Coordinates of C-alpha atoms in Angstrom, one line a residue:
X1 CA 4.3 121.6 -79.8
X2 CA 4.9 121.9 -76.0
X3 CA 8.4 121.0 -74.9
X4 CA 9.2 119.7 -71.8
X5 CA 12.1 118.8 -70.3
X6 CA 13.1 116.6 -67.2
X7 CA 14.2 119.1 -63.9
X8 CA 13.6 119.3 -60.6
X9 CA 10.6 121.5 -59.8
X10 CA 10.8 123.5 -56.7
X11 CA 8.2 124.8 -53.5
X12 CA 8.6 128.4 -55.1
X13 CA 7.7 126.9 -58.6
X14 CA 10.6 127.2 -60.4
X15 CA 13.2 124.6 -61.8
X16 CA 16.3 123.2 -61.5
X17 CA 18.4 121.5 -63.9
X18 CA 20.6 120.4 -61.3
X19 CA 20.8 119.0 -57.9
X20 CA 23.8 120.8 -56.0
X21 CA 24.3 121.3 -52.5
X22 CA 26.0 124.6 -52.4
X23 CA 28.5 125.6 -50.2
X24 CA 28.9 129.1 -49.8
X25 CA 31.8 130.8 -48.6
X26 CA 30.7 134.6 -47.3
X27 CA 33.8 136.1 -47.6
X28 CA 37.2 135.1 -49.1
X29 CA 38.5 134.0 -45.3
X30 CA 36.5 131.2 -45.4
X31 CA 36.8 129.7 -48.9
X32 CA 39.9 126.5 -47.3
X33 CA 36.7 125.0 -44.8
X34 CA 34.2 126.1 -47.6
X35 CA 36.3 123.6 -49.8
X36 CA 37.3 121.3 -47.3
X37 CA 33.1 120.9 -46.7
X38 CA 32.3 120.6 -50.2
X39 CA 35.1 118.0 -50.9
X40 CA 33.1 115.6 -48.4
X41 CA 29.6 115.9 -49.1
X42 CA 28.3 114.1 -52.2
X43 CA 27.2 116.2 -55.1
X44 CA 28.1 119.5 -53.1
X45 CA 29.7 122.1 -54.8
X46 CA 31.9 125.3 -53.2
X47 CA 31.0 128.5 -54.4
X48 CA 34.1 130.7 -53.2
X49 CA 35.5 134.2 -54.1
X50 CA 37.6 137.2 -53.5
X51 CA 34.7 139.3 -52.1
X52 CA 33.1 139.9 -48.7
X53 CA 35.8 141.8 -46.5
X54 CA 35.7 145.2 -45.9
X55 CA 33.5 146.4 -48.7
X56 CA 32.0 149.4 -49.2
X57 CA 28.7 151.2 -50.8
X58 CA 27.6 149.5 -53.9
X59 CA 30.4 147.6 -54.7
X60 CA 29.3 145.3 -51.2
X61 CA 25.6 145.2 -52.2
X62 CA 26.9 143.5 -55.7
X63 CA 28.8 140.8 -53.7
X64 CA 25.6 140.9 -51.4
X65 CA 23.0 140.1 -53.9
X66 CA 25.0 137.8 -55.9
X67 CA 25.3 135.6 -52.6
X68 CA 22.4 135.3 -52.2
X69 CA 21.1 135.2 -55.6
X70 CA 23.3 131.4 -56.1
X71 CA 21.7 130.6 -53.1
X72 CA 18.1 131.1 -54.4
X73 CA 19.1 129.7 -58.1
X74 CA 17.1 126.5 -58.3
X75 CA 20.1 124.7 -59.5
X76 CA 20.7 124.1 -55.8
X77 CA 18.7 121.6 -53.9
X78 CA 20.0 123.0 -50.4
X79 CA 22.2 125.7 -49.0
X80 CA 25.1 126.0 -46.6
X81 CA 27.0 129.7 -45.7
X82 CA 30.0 130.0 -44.1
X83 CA 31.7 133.3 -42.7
X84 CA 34.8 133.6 -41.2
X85 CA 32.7 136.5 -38.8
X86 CA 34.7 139.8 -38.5
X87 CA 33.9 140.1 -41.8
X88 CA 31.9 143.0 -43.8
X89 CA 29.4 140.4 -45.3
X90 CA 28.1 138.9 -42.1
X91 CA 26.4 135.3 -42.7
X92 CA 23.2 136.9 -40.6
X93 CA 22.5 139.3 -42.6
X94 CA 23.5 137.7 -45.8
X95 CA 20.5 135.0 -44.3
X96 CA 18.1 137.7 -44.1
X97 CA 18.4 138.6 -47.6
X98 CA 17.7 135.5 -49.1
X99 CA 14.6 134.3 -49.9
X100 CA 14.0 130.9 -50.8
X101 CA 12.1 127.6 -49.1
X102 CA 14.8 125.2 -49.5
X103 CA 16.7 123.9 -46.7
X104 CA 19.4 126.7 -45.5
X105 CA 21.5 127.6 -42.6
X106 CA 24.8 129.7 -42.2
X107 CA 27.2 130.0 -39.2
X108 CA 30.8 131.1 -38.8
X109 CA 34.4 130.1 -38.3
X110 CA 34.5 132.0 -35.3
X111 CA 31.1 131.2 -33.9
X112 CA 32.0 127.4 -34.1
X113 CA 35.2 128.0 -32.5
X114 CA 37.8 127.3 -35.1
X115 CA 37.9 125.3 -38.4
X116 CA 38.0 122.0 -37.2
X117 CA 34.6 122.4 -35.5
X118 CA 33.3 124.4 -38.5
X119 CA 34.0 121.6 -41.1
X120 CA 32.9 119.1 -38.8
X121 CA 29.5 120.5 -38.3
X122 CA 28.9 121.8 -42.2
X123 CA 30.1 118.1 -43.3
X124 CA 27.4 116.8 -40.9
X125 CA 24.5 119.3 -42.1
X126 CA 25.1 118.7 -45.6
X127 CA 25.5 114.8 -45.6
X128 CA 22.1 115.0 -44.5
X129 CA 20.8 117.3 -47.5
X130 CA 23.2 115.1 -49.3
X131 CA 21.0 111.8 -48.5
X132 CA 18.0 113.6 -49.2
X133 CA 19.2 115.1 -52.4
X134 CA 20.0 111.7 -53.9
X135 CA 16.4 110.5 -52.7
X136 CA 14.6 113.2 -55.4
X137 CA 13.4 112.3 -58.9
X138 CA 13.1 114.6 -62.1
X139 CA 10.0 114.9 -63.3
X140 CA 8.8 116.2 -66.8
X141 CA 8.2 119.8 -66.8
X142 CA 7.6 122.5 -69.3
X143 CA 10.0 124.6 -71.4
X144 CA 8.5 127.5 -70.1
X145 CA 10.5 127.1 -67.2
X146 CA 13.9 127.5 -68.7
X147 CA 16.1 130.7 -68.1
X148 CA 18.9 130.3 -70.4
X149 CA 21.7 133.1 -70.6
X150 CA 23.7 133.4 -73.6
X151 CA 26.8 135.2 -74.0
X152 CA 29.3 135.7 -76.8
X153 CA 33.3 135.5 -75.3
X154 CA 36.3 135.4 -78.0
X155 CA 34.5 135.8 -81.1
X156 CA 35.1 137.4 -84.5
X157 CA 33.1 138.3 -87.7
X158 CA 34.0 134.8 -89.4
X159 CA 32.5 132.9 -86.4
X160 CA 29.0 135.0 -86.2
X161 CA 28.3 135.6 -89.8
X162 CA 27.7 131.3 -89.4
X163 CA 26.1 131.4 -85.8
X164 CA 23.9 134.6 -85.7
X165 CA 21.4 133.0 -88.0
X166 CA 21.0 129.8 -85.9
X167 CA 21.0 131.0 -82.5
X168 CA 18.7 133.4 -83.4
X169 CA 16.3 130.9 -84.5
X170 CA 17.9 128.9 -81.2
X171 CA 16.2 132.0 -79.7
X172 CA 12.7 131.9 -81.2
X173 CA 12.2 128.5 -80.1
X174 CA 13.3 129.6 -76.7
X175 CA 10.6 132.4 -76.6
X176 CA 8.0 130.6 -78.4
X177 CA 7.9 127.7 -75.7
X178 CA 7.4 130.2 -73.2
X179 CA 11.2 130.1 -71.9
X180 CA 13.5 133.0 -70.5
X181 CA 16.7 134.2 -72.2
X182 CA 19.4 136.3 -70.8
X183 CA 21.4 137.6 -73.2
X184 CA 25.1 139.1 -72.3
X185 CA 25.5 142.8 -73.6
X186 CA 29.1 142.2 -74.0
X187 CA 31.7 145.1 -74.5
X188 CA 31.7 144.1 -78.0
X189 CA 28.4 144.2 -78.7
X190 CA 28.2 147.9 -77.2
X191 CA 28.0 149.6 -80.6
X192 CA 25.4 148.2 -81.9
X193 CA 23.4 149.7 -78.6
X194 CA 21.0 152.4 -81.4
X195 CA 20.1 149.0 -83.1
X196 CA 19.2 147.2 -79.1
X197 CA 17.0 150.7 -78.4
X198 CA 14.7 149.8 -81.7
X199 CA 13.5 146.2 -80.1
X200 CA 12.3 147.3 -76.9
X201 CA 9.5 149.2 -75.7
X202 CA 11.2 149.7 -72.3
X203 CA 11.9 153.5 -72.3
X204 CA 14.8 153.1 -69.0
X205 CA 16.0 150.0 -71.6
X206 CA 16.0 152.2 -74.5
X207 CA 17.6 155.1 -73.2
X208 CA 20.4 153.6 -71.8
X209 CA 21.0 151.4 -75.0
X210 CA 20.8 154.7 -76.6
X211 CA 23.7 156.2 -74.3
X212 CA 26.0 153.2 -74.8
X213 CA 25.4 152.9 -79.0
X214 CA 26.4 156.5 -78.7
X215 CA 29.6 155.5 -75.9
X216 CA 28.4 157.6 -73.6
X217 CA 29.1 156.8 -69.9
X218 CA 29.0 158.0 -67.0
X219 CA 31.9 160.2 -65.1
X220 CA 33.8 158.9 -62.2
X221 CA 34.4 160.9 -58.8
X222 CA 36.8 163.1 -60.4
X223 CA 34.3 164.6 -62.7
X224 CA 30.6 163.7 -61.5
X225 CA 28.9 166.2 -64.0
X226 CA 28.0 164.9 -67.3
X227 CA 28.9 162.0 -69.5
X228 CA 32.1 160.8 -71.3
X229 CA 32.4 159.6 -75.2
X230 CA 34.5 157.5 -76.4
X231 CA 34.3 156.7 -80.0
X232 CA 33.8 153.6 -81.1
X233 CA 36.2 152.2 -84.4
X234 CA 34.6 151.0 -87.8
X235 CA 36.2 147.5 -86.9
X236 CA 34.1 147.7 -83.5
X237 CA 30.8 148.6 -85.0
X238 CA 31.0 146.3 -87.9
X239 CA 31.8 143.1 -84.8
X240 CA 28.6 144.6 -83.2
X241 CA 26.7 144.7 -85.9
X242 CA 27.1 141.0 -86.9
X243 CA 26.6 140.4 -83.1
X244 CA 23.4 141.9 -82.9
X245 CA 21.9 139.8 -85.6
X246 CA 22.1 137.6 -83.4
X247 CA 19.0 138.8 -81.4
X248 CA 17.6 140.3 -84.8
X249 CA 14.3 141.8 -84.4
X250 CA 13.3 139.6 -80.9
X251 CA 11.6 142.2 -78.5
X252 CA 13.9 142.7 -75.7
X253 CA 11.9 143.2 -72.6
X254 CA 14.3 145.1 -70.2
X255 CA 17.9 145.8 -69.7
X256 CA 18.9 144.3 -66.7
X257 CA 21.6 145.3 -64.2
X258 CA 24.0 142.9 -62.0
X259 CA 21.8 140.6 -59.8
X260 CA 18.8 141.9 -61.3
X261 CA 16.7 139.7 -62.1
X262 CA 14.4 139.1 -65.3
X263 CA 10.1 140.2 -64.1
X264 CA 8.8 138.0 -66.8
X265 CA 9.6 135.8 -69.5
X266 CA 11.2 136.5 -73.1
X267 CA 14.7 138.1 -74.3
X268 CA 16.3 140.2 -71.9
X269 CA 19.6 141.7 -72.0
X270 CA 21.9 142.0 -69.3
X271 CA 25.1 144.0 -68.5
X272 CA 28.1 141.7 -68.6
X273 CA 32.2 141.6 -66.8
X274 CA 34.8 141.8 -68.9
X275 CA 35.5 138.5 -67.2
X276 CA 33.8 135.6 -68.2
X277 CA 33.7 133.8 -65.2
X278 CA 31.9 136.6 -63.1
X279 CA 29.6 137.1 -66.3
X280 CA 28.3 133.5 -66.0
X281 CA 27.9 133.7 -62.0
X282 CA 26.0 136.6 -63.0
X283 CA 23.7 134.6 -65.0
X284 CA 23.2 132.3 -62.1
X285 CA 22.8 135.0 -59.9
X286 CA 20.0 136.2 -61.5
X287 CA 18.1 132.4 -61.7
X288 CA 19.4 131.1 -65.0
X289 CA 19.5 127.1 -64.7
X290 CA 21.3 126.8 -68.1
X291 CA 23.9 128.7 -70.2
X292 CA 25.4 128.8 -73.7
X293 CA 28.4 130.4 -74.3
X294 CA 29.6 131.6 -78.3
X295 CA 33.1 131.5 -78.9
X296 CA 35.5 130.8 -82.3
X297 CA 37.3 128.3 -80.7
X298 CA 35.8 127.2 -77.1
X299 CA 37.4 128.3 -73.3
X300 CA 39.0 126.5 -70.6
X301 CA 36.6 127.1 -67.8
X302 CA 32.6 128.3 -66.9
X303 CA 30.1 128.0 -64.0
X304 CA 29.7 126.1 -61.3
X305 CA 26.3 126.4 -61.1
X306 CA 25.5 126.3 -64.1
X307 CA 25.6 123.6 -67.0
X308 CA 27.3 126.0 -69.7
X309 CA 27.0 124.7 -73.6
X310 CA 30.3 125.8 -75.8
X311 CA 28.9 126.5 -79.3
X312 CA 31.5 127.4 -82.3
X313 CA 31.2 127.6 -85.8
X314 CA 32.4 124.9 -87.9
X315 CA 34.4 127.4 -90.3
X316 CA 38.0 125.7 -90.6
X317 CA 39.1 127.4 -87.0
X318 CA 40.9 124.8 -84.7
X319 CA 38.5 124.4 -81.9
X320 CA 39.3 123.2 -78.4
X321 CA 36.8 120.1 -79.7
X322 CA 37.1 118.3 -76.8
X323 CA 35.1 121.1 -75.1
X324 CA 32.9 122.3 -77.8
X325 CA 29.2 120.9 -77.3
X326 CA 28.2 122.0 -80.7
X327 CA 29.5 122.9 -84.0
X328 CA 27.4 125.1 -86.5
X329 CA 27.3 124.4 -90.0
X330 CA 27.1 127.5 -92.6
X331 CA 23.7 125.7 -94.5
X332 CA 20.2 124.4 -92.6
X333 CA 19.5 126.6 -90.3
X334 CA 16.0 125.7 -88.9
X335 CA 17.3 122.0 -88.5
X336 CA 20.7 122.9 -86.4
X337 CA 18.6 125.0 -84.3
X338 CA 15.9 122.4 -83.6
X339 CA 19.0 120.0 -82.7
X340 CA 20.8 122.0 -80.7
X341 CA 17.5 123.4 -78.9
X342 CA 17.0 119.3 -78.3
X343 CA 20.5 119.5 -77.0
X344 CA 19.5 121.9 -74.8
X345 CA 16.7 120.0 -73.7
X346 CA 19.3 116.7 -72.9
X347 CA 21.4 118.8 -71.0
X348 CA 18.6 120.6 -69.2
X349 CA 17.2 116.9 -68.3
X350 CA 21.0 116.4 -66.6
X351 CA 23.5 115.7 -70.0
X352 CA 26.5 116.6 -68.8
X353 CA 28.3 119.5 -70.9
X354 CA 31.9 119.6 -71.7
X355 CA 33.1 121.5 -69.1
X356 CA 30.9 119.4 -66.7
X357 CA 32.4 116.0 -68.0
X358 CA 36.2 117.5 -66.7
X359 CA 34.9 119.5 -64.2
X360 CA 35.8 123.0 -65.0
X361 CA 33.8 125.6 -63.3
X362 CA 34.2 128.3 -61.1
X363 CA 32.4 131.2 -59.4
X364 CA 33.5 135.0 -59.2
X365 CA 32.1 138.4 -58.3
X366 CA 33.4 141.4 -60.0
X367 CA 33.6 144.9 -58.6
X368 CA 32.1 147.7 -58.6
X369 CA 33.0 151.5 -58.6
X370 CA 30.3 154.3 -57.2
X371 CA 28.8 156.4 -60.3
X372 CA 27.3 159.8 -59.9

């Protein structure tokens, strides 16, 4: 059966499950007019952060890429970036690396001459993508052009030993219609990185989910020879175990790094925050239009970006239920994992989630250290 689902299908061919008109803030200096825009214009949303001043070496090229990344995620119908402009992310150069066809500009606080003339200027240009926003239709288009992350946050054994064996058929339904998945490789799923190495053919994937089943990592600047172990506890392997069923014995086609973005569609894991809020800005970073996160009881917040599905097990835990999209059931797996991937389907067709319904969403960019 080919599924389809209703989006909004861009010049570059891809899809979008939402319409936003992002406002970007380039550096944390700007983030008051970013909001003051974005609280004016009709279906715009602020993306704001810590990042963008006087960063250095990789951890700036991270902050960088994500930038321009959200911009390029075809959640967003149109683009607006705005710098303070003494600042180490530059909104020229941060224009240069993007690469998209739909409507963008950038200019800065200083440029314009102050705030006031700032806001008054990026309320102006983004009423007018605003208008033209509201004018476009979704249209029915195929599965295939899904990119869903998942990621497991606040989960134990009790929880997973009644998810893994319907998100894992969540996840063959997903690669069988031709869609992308991005799954998170969490710190708790770590040890179970010998089992990850076995479902990929990707020799840079499989050694490097070799060196972290084994907690190997890399030295820092005061010792840049060699790697560093760090022995993982029964109680740790035995979480990632349970975690890892579920992916099962779905190929993973490449291990992807922040901002990195998947080559081609199927199961692809990618390296995750501790934080949960940079994880799923990640996941938009990197084109995902939809997200679902697994947790025991449900969290307080997600992306902006992103339409981000809360799925717990029903297993006698009090759930924040008032969040929670989707309760599995210990029995019938094939038939919860056919109704959620139709939920999936509502949502991607513009369903508001939980978290969309009160409005909880955010956007963050962690940071990075320089390995040897």
């Amino acid at each position: 059966m080919g599924y389809t689902f209703k989006g909004y299908l861009r010049e570059d061919g891809l899809a979008g499950t939402r319409n936003h008109i992002g406002i970007v803030s380039s550096v944390i200096c700007s983030s008051v007019i970013t909001n003051e825009i974005a609280d004016k214009v009709p279906g715009a949303i602020p993306i704001t952060h810590a990042n963008g001043c006087a960063q250095l070496g990789d951890d700036f090229q991270v902050t960088k890429n994500m930038l321009a990344g959200i911009v390029e995620n075809p959640n967003f119908h149109s683009a607006l970036l705005i710098g303070l402009g003494c600042e180490t992310n530059q909104v020229a150069g941060l224009l240069k690396s993007i690469s998209t066809t739909k409507p963008l500009e950038g200019f800065s606080i200083q440029q314009m001459a102050g705030g006031k003339n700032t806001a008054e200027r990026g309320i102006t240009t983004a009423l007018t993508w605003s208008k033209e926003a509201n004018q476009s239709s979704r249209t029915e288009l195929p599965a295939s052009l899904l990119k869903v992350g998942i990621v497991t946050e606040d989960i134990d054994e009790a929880s997973l030993q009644v998810i893994a064996p319907v998100i894992n058929a969540l996840i063959e339904l997903l690669i069988t219609s031709g869609a992308t998945v991005v799954f998170g490789l969490t710190k708790t799923l770590e040890p179970a990185g010998n089992l990850l190495a076995l479902n990929t053919q990707d020799a840079s994937a499989k050694k490097n989910l070799t060196y972290i089943g084994e907690a190997l990592s890399r030295r820092r600047w005061e010792k840049a020879q060699g790697y560093l172990r760090t022995n993982f506890s029964e109680q740790e392997k035995s979480l990632a175990a349970l975690e890892y069923q579920l992916i099962n014995t779905h190929e993973i086609q490449s291990l992807l790094d922040y901002n990195q973005k998947p080559a081609k569609n199927g199961l692809h894991l990618i390296k995750t925050s501790g934080s949960i809020v940079e994880t799923l800005s990640n996941f938009a970073s990197v084109g995902c239009n939809l997200s679902i996160i697994l947790s025991k009881r449900g969290i307080l917040t997600g992306s902006n970006a992103l339409p981000c599905m809360i799925v717990t097990a029903n297993n006698g835990i009090n759930h924040t239920n008032n969040l929670v999209d989707y309760e599995i059931q210990e029995n019938q797996i094939s038939q919860q994992a056919q109704a959620l991937f139709t939920q999936l389907i509502e949502v991607s067709s513009g369903k508001l989630t939980k978290l969309e319904e009160y409005e909880l969403g955010e956007f963050a960019i962690p940071h990075i250290g320089t390995t040897f």
